[in-house]
Short mmCIF file of C-alpha atoms and ligand atoms in Angstrom, two decimals:
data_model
loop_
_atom_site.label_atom_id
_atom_site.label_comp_id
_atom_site.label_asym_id
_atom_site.label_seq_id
_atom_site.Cartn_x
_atom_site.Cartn_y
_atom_site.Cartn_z
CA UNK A 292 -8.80 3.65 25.52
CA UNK A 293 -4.89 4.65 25.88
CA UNK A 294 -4.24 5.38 21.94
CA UNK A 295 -1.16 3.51 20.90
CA UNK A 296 1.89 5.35 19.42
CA UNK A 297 3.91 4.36 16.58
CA UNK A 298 6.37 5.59 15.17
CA UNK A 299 7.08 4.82 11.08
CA UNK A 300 10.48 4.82 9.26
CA UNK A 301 10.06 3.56 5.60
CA UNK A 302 13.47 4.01 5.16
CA UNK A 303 14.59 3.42 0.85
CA UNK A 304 14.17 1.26 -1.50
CA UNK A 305 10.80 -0.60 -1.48
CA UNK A 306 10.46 0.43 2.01
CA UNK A 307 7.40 2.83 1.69
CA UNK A 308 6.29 0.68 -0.62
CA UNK A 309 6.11 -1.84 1.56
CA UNK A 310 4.90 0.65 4.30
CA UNK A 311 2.29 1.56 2.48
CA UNK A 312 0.36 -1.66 2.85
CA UNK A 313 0.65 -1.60 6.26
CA UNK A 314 -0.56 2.05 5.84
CA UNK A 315 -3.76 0.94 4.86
CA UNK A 316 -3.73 -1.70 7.44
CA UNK A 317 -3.42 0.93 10.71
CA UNK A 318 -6.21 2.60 8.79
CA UNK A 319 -8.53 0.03 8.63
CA UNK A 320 -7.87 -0.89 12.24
CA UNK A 321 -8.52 2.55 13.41
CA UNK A 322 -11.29 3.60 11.69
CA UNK A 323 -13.51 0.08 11.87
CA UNK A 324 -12.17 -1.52 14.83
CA UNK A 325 -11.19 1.61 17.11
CA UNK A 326 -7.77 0.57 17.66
CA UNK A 327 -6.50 4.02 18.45
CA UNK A 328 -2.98 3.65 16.56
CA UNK A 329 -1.69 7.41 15.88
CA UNK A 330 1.09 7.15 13.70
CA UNK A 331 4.01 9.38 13.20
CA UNK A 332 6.08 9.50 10.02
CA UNK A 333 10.21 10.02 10.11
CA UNK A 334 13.30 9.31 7.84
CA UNK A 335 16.17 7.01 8.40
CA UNK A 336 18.63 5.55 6.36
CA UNK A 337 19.93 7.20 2.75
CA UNK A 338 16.63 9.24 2.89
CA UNK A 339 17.67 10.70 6.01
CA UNK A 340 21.32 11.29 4.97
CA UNK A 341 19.97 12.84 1.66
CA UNK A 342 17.57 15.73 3.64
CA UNK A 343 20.10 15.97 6.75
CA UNK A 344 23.52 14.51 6.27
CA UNK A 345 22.53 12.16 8.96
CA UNK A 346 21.24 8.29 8.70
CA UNK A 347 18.79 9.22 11.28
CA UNK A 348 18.10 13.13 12.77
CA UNK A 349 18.59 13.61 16.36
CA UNK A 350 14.26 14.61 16.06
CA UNK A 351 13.28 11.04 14.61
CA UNK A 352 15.67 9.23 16.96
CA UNK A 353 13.87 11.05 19.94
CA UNK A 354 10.35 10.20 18.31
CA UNK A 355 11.50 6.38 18.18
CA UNK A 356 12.38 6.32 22.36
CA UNK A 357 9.41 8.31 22.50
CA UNK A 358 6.72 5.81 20.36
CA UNK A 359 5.29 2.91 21.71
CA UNK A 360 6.64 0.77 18.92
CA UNK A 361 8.52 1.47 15.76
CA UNK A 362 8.03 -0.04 12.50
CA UNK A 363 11.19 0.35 10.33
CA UNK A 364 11.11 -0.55 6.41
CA UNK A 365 13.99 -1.16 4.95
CA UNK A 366 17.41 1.01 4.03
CA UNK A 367 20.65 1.59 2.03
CA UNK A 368 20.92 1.09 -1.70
CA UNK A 369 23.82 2.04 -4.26
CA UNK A 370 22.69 5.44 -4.29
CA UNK A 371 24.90 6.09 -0.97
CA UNK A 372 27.92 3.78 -1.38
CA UNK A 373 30.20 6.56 -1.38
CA UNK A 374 28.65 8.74 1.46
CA UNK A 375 31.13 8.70 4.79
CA UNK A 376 30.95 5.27 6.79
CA UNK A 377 29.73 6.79 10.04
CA UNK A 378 26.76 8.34 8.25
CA UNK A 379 26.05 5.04 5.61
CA UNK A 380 22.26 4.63 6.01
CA UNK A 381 22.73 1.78 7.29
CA UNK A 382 24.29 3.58 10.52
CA UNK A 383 20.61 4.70 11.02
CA UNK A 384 19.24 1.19 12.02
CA UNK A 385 22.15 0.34 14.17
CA UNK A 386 22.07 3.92 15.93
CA UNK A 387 18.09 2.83 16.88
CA UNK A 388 18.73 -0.56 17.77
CA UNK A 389 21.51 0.69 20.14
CA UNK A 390 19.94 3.48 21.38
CA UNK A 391 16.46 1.93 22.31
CA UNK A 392 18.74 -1.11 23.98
CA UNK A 393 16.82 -3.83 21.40
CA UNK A 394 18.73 -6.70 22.49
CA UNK A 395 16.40 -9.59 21.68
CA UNK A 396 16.15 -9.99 17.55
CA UNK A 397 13.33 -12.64 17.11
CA UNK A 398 12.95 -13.83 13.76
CA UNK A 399 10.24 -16.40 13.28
CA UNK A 400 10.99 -18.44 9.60
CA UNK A 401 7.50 -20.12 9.08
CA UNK A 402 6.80 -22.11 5.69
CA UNK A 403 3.20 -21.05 4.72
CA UNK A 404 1.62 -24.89 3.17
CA UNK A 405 0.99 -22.71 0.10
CA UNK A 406 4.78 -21.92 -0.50
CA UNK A 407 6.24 -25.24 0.54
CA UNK A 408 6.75 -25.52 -3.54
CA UNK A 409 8.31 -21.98 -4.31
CA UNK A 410 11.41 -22.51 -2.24
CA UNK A 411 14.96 -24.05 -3.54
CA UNK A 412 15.14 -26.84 -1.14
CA UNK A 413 12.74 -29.57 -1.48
CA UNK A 414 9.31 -29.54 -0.25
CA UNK A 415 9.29 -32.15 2.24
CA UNK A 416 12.32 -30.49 3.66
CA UNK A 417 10.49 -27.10 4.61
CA UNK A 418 6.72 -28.19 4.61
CA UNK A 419 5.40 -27.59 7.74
CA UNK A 420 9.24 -25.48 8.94
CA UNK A 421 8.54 -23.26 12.02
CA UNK A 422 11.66 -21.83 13.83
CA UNK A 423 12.28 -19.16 15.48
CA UNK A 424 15.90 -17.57 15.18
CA UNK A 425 16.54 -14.99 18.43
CA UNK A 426 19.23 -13.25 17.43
CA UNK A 427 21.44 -11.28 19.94
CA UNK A 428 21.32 -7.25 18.22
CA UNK A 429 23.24 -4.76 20.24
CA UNK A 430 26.60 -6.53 21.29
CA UNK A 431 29.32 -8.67 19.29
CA UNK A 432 31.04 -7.66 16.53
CA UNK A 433 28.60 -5.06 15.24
CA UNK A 434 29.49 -2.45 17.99
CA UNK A 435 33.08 -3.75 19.25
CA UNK A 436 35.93 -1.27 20.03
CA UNK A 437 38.13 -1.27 18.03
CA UNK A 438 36.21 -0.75 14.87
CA UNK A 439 38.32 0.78 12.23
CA UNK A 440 41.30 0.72 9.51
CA UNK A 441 44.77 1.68 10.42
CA UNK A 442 47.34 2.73 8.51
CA UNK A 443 50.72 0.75 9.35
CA UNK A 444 52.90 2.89 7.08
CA UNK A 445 54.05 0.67 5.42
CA UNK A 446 51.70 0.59 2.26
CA UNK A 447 49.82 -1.39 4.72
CA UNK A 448 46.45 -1.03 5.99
CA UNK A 449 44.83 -2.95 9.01
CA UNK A 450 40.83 -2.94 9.25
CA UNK A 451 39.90 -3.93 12.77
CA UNK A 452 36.42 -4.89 14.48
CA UNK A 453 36.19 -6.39 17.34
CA UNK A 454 33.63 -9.36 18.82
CA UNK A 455 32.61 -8.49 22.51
CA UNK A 456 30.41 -10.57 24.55
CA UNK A 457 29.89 -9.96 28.47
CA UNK A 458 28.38 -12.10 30.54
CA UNK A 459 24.86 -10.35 31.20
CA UNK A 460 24.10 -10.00 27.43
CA UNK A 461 24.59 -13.89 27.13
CA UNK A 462 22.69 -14.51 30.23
CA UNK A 463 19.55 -12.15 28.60
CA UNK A 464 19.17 -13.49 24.97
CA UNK A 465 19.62 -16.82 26.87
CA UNK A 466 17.06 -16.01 28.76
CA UNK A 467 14.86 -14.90 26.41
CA UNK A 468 15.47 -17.77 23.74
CA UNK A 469 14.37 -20.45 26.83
CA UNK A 470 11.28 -18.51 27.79
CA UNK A 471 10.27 -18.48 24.22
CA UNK A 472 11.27 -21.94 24.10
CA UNK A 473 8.92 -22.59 26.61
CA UNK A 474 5.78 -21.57 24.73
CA UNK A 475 6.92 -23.75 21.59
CA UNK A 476 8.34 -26.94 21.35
CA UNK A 477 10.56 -25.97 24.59
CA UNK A 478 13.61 -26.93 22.69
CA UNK A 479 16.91 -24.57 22.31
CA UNK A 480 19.65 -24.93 20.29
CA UNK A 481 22.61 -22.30 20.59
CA UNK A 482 25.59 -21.84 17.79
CA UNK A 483 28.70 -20.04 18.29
CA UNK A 484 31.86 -21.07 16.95
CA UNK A 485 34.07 -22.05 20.23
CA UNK A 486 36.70 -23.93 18.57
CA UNK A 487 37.99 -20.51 17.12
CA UNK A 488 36.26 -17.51 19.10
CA UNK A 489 36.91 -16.83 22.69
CA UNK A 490 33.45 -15.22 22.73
CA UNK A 491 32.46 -18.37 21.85
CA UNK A 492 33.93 -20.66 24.58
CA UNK A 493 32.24 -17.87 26.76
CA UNK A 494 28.76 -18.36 25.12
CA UNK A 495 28.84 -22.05 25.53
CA UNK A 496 29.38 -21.19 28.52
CA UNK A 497 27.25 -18.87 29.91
CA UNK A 498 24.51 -19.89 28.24
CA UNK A 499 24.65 -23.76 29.50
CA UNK A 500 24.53 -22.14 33.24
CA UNK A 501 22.15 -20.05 32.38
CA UNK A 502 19.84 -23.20 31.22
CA UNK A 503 21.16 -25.34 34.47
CA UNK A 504 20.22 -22.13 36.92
CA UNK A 505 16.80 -21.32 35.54
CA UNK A 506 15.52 -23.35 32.23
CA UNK A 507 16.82 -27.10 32.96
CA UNK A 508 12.94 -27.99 31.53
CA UNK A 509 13.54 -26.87 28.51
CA UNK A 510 15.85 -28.98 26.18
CA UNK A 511 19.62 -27.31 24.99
CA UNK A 512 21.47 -28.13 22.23
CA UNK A 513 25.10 -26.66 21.18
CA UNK A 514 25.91 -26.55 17.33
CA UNK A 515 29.07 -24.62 16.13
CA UNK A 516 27.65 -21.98 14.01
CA UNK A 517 29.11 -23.16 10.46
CA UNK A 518 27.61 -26.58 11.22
CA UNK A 519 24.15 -25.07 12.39
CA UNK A 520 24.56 -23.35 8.86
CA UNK A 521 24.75 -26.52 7.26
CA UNK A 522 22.04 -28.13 9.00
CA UNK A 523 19.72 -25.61 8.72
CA UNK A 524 19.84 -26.20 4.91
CA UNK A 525 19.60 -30.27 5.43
CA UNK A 526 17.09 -30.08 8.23
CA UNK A 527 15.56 -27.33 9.23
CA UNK A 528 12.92 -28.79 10.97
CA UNK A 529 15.43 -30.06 13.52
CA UNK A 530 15.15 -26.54 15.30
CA UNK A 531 12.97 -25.04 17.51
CA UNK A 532 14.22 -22.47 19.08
CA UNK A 533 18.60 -21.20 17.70
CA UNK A 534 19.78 -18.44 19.95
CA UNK A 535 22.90 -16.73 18.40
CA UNK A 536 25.35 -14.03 18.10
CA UNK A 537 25.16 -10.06 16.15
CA UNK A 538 26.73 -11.76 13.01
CA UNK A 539 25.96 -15.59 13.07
CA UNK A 540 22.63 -14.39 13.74
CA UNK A 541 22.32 -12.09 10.49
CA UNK A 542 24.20 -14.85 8.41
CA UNK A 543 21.59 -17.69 9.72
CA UNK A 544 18.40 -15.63 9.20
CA UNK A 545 18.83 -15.14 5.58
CA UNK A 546 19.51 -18.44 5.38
CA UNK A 547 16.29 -19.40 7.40
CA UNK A 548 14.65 -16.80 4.96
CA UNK A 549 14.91 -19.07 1.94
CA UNK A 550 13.44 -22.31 3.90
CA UNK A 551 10.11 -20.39 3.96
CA UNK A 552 10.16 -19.44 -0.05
CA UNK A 553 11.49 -15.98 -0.20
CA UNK A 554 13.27 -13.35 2.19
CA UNK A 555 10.01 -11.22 1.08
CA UNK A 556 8.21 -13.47 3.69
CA UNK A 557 10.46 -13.17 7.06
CA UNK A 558 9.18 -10.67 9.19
CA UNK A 559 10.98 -9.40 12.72
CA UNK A 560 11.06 -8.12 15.90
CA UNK A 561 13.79 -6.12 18.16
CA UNK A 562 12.83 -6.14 21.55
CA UNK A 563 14.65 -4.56 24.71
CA UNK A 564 14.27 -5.10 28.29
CA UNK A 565 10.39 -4.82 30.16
CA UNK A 566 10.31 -1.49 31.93
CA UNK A 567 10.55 -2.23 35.63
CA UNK A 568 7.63 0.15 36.37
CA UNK A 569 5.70 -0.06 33.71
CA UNK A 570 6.66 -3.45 32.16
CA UNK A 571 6.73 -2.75 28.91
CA UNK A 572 9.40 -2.69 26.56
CA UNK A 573 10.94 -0.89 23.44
CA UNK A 574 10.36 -2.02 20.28
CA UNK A 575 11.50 -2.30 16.23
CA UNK A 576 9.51 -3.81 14.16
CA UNK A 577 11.01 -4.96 10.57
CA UNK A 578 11.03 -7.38 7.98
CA UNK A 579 14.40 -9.45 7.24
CA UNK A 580 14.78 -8.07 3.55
CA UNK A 581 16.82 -5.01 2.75
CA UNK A 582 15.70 -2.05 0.53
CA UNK A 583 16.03 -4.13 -2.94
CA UNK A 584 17.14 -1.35 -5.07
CA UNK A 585 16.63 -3.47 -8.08
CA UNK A 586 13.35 -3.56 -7.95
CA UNK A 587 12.14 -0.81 -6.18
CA UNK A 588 9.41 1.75 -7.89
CA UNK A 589 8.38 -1.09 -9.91
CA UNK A 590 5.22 -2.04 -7.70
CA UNK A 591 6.72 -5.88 -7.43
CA UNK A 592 8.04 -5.64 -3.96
CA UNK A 593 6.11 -8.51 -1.67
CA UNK A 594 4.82 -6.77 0.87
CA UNK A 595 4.09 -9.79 3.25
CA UNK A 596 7.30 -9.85 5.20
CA UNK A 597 6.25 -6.27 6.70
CA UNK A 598 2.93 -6.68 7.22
CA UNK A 599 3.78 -10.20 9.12
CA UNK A 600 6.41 -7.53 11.19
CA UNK A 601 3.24 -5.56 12.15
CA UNK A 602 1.32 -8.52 13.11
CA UNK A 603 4.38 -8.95 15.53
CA UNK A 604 3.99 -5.76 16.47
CA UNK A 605 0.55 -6.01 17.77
CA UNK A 606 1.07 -9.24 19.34
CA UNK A 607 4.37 -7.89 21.50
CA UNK A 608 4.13 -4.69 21.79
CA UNK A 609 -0.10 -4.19 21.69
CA UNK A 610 -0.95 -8.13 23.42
CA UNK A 611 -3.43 -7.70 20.33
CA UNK A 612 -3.12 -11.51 20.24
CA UNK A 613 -6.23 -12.22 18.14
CA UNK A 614 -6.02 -9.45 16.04
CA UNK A 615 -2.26 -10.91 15.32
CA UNK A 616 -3.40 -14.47 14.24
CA UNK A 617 -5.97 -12.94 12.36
CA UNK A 618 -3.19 -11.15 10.24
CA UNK A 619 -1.44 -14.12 9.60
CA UNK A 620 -4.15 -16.21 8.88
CA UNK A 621 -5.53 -13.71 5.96
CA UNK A 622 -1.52 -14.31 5.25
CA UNK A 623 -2.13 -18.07 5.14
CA UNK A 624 -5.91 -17.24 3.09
CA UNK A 625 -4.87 -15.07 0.47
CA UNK A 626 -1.38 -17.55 -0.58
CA UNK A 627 -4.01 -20.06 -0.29
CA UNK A 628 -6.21 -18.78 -2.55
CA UNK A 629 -3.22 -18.22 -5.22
CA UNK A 630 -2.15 -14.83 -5.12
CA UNK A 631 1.64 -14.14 -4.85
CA UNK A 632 3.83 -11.16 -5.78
CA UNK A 633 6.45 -11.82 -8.21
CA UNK A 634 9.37 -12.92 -5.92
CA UNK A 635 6.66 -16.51 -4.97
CA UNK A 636 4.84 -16.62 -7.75
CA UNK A 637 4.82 -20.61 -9.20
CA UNK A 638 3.02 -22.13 -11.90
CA UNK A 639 -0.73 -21.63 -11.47
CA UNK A 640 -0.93 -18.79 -9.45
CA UNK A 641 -1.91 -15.62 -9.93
CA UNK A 642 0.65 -12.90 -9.95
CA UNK A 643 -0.39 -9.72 -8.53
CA UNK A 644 2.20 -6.08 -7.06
CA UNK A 645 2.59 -4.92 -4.00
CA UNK A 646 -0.35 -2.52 -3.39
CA UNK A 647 -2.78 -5.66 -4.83
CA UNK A 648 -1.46 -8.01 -2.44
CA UNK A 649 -1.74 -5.23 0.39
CA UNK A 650 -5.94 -4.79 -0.85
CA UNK A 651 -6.03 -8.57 -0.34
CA UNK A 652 -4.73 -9.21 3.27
CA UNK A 653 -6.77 -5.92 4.18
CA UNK A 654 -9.65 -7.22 2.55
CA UNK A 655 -9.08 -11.03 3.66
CA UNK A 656 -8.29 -9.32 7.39
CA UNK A 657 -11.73 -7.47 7.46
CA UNK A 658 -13.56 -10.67 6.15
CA UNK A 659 -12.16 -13.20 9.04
CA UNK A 660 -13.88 -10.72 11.37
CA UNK A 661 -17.22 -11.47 9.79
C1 IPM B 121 19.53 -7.25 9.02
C2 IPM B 121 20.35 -6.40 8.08
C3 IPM B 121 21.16 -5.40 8.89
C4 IPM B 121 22.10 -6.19 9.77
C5 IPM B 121 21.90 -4.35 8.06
C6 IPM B 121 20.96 -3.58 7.15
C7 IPM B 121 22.69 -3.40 8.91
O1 IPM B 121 21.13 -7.20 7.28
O2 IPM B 121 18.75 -6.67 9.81
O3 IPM B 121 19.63 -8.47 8.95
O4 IPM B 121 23.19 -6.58 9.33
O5 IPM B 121 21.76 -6.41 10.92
MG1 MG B 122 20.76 -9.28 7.48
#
């Protein structure tokens, strides 16, 4: 069998520790199942700057267009506030998501039954939530020229970024968001903020011919952004499928990420374009969470959110479709069953760290084989 490449960037924080569950995952995969996953290891964010001055080394960058998939951790922390903006670790991710072209963000925010009581909103709010945010990831205001801070001379300064949106990259994540719609409730609802954005009126509008052209099954909605804020807080379960800009998009998945208990549960996955020969496509794998310098080293971190990135991973980058729901069900099992890091844990359940909740899903992963 073709063996499948990966490539692994723990990044800082309680990125390795959260890598290291998934560690033990590949491990188990390869050595009882035969899965064939040969795994590369590379730095990128604040690690990276701190071994070459760089968020992400020109060697690691070529191992990520090289690797079937990537799985990224998490980066940045205060360690490297005061490092130079261009090499921030945070420049790392963005530099790979550009590079590798991974326009298509999807970020699923599913409410497990078993956390329906952990989150702040009430439970018959989120019980039952699944969404699915597709966030647009290599255009808008993120990568806009101008990006920068002038000096007027004046005692002035002007800081500068720019929101760009053509035509084609509305017409893909479109595209993308409806097809996904289709395999779901086939409902699409995009935000943008038209009343104020020029990119906006744009959106709106290439995205309504884009549904008219090719998608007029499926049903679109438009919501200005601020409002789709608002109602994703009042009623999530309105949504389906939200297809959005760079920044709405990053704003409206950590809000989604509280609807399903804690941001330690949203996994995600950057996809680019299918390969015209070979159809397949670049990929990132992450979850939503950042590198929580607070707590990391402590052995707390909730390793679910990256392990659910994984089991994206093998369903969109591997079509490993069963072994995918049979990830996410030993996710479902072992909340079930009680066990919840420190970020979910609620009155009668069992708190457990990081590398104790990784034993579990391995274990509970194995045993839905059996
Ligand atoms: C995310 C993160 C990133 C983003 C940061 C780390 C650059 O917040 O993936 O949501 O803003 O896209
Ligand atoms: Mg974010």
């Amino acid at each position: 069998m073709a063996s499948r490449k990966l490539l692994l960037l723990p990044g800082d924080g309680i990125g390795p520790e959260a890598m290291a569950e998934v560690k033990k995952l590949i491990a188990v995969m390869n050595d009882k199942f035969g899965a064939g996953f040969e795994t590369e290891e590379g730095l990128a964010g604040g690690c990276a700057y701190d071994a070459h001055g760089q968020a992400i080394s020109e060697a690691d960058m070529a191992k990520a267009l090289a690797a079937d998939a990537v799985l990224f951790g998490a980066v940045g922390g205060p360690k490297w506030d005061s490092v130079p903006y261009e090499v921030r670790p945070e420049a790392g991710l963005l530099r790979l998501r550009k590079e590798m072209q991974l326009f298509a963000n999807l970020r699923p925010a599913i409410c497990y039954p078993a956390l329906a009581a952990s989150s702040s909103l009430k439970q018959d709010v989120i019980e039952g939530l699944d969404i699915l945010i597709v966030r647009e990831l290599t255009g808008g205001v993120y990568f806009g020229e101008p990006k920068e801070i002038i000096d007027l001379g004046n005692g002035q300064k002007r800081g500068i970024d720019t929101q760009i949106y053509d035509t084609f990259e509305i017409e893909r994540i479109s595209g993308v968001a409806f097809e996904l719609a289709r395999t779901r409730k086939n409902h699409v609802t995009s935000m943008e903020k038209r009343n104020v954005m020029k990119s906006g009126v744009l959106w709106n509008e290439v995205v309504t011919q884009t549904h008219k052209a090719k998608y007029s099954d499926v049903k679109l909605d438009h919501m200005l952004a601020d409002a789709g804020g608002m109602q994703l807080v009042r009623w999530p379960k309105q949504f389906d499928v939200i297809v959005t800009d760079n920044l709405f998009g990053d704003m409206l998945s950590d809000i989604a990420a509280m609807l399903t208990g804690s941001i330690g549960m949203l996994p995600s996955a950057s996809l680019g374009a299918p390969d015209a020969r070979t159809g397949s496509r670049k990929a990132l794998y992450e979850p939503v969470h950042g590198s929580a310098p607070d707590i990391a080293g402590k052995g707390i971190a909730n390793p679910i959110a990256m392990i659910a990135s994984f089991a994206m991973c093998l369903r969109y980058s591997f079509n490993m479709v069963a072994e995918a729901d049979r990830l996410e069900a030993a996710i479902a099992s072992v909340l079930d069953e009680g066990y919840r890091t420190k970020d979910i844990m609620s009155e009668g359940c069992i708190e457990i760290g990081t590398t104790m909740m990784g034993d579990k899903l391995v274990e509970k992963f194995q045993s839905l084989l059996a």
